[in-house]
PDB file of C-alpha atoms in Angstrom:
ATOM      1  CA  UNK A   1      -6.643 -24.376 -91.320  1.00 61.00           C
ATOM      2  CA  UNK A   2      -5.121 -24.130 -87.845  1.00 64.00           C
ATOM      3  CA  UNK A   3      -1.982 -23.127 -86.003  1.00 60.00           C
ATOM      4  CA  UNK A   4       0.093 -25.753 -83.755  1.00 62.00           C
ATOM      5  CA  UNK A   5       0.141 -25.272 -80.056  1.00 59.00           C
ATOM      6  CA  UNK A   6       1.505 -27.553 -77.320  1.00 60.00           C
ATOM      7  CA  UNK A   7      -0.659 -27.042 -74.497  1.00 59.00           C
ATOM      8  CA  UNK A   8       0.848 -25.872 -70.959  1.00 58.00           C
ATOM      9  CA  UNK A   9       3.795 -24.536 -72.537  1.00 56.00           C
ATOM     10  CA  UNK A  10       3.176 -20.945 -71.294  1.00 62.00           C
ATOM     11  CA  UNK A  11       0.454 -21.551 -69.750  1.00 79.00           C
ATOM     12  CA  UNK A  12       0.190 -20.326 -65.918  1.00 94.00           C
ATOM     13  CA  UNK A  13      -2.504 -21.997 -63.949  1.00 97.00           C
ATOM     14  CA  UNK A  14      -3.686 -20.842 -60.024  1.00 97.00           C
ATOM     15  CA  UNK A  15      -5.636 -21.379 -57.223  1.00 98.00           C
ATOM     16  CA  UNK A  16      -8.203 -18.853 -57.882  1.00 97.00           C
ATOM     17  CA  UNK A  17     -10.616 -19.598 -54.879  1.00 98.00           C
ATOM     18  CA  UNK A  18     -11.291 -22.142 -52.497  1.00 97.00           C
ATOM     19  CA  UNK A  19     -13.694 -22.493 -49.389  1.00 96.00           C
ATOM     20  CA  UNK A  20     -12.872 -25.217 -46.449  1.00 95.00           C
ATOM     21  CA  UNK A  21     -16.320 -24.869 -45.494  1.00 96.00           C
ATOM     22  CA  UNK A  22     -19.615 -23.437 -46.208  1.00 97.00           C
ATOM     23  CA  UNK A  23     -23.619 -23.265 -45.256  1.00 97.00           C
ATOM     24  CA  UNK A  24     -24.287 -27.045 -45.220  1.00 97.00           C
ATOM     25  CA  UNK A  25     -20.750 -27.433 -43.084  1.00 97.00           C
ATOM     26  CA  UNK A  26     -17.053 -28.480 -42.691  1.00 94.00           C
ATOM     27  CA  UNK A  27     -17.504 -30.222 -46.113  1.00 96.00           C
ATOM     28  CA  UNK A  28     -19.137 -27.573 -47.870  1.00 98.00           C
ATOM     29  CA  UNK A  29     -15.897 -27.077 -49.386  1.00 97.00           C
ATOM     30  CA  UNK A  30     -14.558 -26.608 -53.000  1.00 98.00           C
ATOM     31  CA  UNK A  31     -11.784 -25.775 -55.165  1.00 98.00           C
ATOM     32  CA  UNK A  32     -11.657 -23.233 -58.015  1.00 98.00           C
ATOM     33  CA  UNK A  33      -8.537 -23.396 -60.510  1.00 97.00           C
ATOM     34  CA  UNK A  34      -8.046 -20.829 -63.185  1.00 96.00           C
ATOM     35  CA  UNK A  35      -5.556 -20.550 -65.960  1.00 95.00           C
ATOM     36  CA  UNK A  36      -4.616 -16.910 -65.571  1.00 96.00           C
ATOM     37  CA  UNK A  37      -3.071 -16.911 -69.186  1.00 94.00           C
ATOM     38  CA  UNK A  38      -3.746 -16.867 -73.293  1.00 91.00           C
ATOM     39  CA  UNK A  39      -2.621 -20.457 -74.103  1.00 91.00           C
ATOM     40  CA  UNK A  40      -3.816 -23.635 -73.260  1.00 90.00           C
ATOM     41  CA  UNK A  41      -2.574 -26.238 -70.520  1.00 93.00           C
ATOM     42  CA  UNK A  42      -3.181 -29.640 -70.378  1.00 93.00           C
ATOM     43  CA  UNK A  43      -4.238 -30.473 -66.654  1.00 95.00           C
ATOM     44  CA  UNK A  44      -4.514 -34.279 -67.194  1.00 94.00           C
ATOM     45  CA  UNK A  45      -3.504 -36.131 -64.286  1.00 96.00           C
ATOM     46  CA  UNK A  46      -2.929 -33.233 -62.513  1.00 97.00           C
ATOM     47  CA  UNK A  47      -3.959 -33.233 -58.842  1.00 97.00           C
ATOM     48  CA  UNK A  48      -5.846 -31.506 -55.893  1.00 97.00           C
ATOM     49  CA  UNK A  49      -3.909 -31.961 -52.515  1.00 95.00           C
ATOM     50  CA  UNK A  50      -5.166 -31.155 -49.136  1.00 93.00           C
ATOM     51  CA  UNK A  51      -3.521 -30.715 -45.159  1.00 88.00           C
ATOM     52  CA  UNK A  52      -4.987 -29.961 -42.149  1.00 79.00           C
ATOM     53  CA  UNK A  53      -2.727 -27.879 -39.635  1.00 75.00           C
ATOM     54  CA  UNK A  54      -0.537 -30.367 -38.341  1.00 69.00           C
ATOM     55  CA  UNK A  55       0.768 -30.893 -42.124  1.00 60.00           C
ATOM     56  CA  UNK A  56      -0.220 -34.255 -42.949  1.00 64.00           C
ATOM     57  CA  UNK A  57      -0.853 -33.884 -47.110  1.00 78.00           C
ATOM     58  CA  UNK A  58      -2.523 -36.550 -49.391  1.00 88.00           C
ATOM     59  CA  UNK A  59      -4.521 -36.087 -52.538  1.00 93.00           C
ATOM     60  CA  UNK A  60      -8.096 -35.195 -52.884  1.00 95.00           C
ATOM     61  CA  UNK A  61      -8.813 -35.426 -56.366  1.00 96.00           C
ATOM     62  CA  UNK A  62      -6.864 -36.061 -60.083  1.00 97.00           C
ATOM     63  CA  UNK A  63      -8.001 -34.217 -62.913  1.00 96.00           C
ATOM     64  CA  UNK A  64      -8.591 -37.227 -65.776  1.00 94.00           C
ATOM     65  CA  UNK A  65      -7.074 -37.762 -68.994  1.00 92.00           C
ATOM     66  CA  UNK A  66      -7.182 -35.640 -72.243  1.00 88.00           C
ATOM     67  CA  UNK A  67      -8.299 -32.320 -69.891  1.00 91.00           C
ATOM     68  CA  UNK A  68      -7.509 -29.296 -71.504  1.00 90.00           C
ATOM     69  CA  UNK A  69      -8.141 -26.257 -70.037  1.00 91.00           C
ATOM     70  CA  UNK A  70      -8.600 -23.543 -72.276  1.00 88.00           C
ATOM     71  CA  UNK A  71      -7.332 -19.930 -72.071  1.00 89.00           C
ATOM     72  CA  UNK A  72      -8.875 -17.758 -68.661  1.00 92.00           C
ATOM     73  CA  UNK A  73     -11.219 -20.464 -68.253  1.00 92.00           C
ATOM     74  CA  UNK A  74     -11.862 -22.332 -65.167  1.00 94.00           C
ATOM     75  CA  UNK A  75     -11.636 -26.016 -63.311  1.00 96.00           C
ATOM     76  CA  UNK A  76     -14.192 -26.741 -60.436  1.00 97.00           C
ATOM     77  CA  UNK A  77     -13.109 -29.530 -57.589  1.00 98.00           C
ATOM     78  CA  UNK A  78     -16.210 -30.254 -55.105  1.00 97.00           C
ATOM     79  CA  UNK A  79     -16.571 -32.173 -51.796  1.00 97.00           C
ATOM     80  CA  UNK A  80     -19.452 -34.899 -52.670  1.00 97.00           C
ATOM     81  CA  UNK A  81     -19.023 -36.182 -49.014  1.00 96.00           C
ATOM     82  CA  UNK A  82     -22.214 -35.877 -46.263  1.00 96.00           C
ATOM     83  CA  UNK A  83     -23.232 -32.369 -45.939  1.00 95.00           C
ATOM     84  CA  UNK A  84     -20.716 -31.430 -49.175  1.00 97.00           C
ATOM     85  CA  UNK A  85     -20.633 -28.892 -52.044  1.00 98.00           C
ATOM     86  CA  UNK A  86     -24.234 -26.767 -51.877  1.00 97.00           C
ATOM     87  CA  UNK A  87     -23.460 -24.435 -54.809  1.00 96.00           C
ATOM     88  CA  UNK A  88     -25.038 -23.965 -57.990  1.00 93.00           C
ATOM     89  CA  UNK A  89     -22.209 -24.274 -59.964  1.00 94.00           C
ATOM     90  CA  UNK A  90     -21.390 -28.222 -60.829  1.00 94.00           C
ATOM     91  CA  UNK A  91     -18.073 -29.287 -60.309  1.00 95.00           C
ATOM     92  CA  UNK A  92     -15.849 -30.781 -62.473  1.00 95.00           C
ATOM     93  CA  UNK A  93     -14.491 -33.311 -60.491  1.00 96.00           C
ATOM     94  CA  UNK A  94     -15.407 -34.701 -56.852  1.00 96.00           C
ATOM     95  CA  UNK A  95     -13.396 -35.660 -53.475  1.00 96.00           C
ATOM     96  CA  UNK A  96     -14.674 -37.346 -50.130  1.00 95.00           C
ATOM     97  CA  UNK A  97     -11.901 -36.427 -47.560  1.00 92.00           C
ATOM     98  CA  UNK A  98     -11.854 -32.650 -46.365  1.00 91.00           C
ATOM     99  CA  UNK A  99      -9.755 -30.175 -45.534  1.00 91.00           C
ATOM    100  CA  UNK A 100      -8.865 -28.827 -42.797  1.00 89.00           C
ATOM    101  CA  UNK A 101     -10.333 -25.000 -42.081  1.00 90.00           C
ATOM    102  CA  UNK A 102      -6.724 -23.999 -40.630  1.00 89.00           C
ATOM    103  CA  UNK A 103      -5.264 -26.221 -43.024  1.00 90.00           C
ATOM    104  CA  UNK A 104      -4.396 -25.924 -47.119  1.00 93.00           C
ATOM    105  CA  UNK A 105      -4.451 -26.696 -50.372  1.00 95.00           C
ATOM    106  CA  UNK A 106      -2.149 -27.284 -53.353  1.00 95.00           C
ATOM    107  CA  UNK A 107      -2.576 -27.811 -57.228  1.00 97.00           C
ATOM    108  CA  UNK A 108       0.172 -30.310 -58.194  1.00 96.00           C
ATOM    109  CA  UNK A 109       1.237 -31.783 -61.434  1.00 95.00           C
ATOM    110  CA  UNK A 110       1.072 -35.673 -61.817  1.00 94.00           C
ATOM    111  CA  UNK A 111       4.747 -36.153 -60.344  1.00 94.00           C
ATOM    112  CA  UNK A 112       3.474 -34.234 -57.399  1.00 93.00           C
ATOM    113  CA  UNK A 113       4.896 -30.987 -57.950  1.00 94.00           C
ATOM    114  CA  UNK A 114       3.704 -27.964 -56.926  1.00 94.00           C
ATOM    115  CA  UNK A 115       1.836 -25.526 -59.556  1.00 96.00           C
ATOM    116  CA  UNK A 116       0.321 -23.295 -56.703  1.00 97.00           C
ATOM    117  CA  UNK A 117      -0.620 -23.526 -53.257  1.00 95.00           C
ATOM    118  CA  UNK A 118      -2.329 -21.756 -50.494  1.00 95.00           C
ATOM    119  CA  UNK A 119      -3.043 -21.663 -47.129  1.00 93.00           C
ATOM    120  CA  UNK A 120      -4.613 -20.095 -43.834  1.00 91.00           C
ATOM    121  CA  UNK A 121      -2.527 -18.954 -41.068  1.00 83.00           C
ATOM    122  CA  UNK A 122      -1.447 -22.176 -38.448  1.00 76.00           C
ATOM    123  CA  UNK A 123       2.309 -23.169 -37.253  1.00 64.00           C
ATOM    124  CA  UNK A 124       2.413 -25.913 -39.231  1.00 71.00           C
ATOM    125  CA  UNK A 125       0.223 -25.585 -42.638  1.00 69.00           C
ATOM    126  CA  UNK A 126       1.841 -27.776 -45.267  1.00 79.00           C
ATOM    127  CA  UNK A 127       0.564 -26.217 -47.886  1.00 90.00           C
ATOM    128  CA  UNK A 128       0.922 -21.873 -48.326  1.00 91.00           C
ATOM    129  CA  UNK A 129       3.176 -19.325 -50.141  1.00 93.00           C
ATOM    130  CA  UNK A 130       4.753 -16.486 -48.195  1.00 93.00           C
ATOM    131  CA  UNK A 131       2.479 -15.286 -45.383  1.00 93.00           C
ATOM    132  CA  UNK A 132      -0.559 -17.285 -45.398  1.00 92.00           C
ATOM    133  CA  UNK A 133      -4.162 -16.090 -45.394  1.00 94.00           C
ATOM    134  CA  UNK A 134      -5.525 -14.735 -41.499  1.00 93.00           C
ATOM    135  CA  UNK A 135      -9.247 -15.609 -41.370  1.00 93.00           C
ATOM    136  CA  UNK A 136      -9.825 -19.252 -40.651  1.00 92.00           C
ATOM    137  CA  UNK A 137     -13.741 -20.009 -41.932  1.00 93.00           C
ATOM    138  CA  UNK A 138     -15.298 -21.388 -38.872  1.00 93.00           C
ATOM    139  CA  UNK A 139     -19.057 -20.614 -38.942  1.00 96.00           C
ATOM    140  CA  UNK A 140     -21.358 -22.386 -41.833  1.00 97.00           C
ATOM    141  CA  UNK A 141     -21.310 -19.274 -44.043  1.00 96.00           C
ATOM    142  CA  UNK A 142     -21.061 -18.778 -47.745  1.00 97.00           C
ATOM    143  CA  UNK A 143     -17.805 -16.600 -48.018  1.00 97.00           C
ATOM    144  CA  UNK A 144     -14.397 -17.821 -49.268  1.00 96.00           C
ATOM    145  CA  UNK A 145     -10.978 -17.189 -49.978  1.00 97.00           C
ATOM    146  CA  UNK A 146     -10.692 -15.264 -53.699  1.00 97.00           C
ATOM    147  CA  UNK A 147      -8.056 -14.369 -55.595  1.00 97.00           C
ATOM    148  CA  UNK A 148      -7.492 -11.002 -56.135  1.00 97.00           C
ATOM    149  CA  UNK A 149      -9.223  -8.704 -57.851  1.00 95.00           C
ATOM    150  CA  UNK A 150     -11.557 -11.459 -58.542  1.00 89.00           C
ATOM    151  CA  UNK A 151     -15.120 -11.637 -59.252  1.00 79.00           C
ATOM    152  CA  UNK A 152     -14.886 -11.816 -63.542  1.00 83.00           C
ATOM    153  CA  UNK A 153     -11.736 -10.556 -63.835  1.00 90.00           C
ATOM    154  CA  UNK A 154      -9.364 -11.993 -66.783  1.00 91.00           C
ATOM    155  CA  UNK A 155      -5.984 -11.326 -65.096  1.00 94.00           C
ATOM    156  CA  UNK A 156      -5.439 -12.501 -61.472  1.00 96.00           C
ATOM    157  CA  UNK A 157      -3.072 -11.228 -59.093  1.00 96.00           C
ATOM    158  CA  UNK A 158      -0.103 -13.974 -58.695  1.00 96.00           C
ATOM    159  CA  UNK A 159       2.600 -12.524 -55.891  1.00 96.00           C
ATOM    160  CA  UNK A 160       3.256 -15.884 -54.707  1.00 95.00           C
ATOM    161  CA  UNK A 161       1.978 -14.601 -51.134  1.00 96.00           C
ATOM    162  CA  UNK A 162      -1.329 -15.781 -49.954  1.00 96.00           C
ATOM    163  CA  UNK A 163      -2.234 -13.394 -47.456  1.00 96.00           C
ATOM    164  CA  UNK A 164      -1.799 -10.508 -50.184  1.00 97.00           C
ATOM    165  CA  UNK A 165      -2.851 -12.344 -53.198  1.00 97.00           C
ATOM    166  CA  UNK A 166      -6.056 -13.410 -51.626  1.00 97.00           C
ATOM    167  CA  UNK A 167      -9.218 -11.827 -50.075  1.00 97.00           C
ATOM    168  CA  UNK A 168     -12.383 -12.957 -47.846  1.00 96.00           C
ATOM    169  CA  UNK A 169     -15.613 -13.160 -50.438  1.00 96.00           C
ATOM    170  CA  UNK A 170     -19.173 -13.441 -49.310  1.00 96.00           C
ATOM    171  CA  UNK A 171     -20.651 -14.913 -50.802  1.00 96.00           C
ATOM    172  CA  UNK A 172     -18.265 -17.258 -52.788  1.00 96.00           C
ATOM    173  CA  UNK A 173     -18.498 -17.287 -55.840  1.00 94.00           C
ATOM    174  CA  UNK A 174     -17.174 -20.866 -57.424  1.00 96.00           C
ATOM    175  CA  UNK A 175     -17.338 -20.987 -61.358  1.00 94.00           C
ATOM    176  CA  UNK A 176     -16.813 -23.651 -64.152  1.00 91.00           C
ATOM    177  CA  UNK A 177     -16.447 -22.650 -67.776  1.00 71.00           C
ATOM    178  CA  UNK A 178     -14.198 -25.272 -69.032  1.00 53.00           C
ATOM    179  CA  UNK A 179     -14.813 -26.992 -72.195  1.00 59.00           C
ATOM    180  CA  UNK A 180     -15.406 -30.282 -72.708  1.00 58.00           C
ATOM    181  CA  UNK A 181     -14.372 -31.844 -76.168  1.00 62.00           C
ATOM    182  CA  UNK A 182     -15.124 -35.794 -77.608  1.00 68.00           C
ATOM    183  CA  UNK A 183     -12.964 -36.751 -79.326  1.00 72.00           C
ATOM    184  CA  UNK A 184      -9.562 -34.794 -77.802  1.00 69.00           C
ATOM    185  CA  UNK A 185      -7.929 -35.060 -81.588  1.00 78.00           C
ATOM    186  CA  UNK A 186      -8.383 -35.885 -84.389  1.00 84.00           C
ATOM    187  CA  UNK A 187      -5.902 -37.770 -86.733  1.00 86.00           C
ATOM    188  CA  UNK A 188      -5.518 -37.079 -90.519  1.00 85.00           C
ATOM    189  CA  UNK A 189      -3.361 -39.883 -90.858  1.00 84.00           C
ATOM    190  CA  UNK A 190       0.037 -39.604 -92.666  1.00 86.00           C
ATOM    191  CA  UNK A 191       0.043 -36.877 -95.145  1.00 85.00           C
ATOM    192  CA  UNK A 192       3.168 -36.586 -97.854  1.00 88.00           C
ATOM    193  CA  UNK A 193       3.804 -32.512 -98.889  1.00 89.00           C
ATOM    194  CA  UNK A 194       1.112 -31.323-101.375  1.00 88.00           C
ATOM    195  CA  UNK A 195      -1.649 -33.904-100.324  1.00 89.00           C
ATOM    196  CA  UNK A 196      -4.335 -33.220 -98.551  1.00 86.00           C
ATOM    197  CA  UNK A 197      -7.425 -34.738 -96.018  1.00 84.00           C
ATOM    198  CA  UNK A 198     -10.656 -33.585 -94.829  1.00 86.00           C
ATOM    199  CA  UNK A 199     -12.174 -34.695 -91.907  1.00 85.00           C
ATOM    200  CA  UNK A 200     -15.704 -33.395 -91.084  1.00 84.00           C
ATOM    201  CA  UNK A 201     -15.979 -32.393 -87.453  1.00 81.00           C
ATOM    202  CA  UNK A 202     -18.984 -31.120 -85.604  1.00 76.00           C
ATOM    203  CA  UNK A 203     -18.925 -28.977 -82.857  1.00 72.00           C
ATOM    204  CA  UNK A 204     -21.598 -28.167 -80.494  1.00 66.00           C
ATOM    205  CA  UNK A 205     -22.095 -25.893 -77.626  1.00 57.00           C
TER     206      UNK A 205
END
């Protein structure tokens, strides 16, 4: 017995923390989404967009099909590139091409537009919300930028300005709890009123 949902509906999904670089370097970087709600949303297709400070934009990464991600869980992006990601925590999905330390980054659906965004203080940032974020990372330090009032905390602050909605964190601390379930659905085939099919499903942690 279940209940019906269409995933994403009131679902509200953010940029929870991101680094542009870390110990190993300028491509010790990563991206941390979180969906900072009780229902589900379907991220498939859904993409991770980067600038640097002059404002030119292009993807980095695109979530793949039949991603769901469930309720105040999270969604790890990593650099894989030379001297990339060094954290414990695997990512979910990889990019090569880095981003800028006084540039930004943006969560956009598949027709490119924009779920959240942030970015750190430069004339020309293409990608931020209100005031952007004042402390550019340049030394090869574990710290990064953390939504507020972070650490495991189920509700994140969402004032759609960065430089109040986010903090400096040392270290960082990236996570990656989302589920991963094979098959995505399951189909009962067509069912007239009164009938009824069983399917056995297993489900393993």
């Amino acid at each position: 017995t279940g209940t019906a949902t269409t995933p994403g509906a009131t679902a509200s999904v953010v940029i929870s923390e991101f680094r542009t670089r870390g110990p190993s370097g300028g491509n010790d970087e990563f991206v941390e989404i979180y969906n900072n709600s009780d229902s589900p949303a379907d991220i498939s297709g859904w993409k991770l967009m980067g600038s640097s400070n002059t404002a030119p934009t292009g993807a980095r990464a695109t979530v793949p099909a039949n991603v769901v991600l469930p309720r105040r869980t999270h969604y790890l992006f990593v650099n894989t590139a030379a001297g990339g990601y060094s954290g414990a925590v695997p990512g979910n999905a990889s990019y090569t091409t880095g981003i800028a330390d006084n540039g930004g980054v943006a969560l956009t659906r598949a027709d490119n537009s924009i779920v959240d965004q942030g970015g750190v203080t430069t004339v020309n940032t293409g990608y931020r919300e209100g005031t952007a974020i004042a402390t550019q990372l340049t030394t090869n330090v574990d710290r990064g930028y953390e939504r507020k009032p972070g650490g495991l905390s189920a509700t994140l602050q969402d004032t759609d300005d960065n430089a109040s909605d986010f903090q400096v964190t040392t270290p960082s601390t990236p996570q990656n709890l989302v589920l991963t379930a094979s098959p995505a659905s399951v189909n009962f085939g067509s069912v007239a009123p009164g009938d009824s099919r069983t399917i056995t499903v297993s489900i393993r942690n």
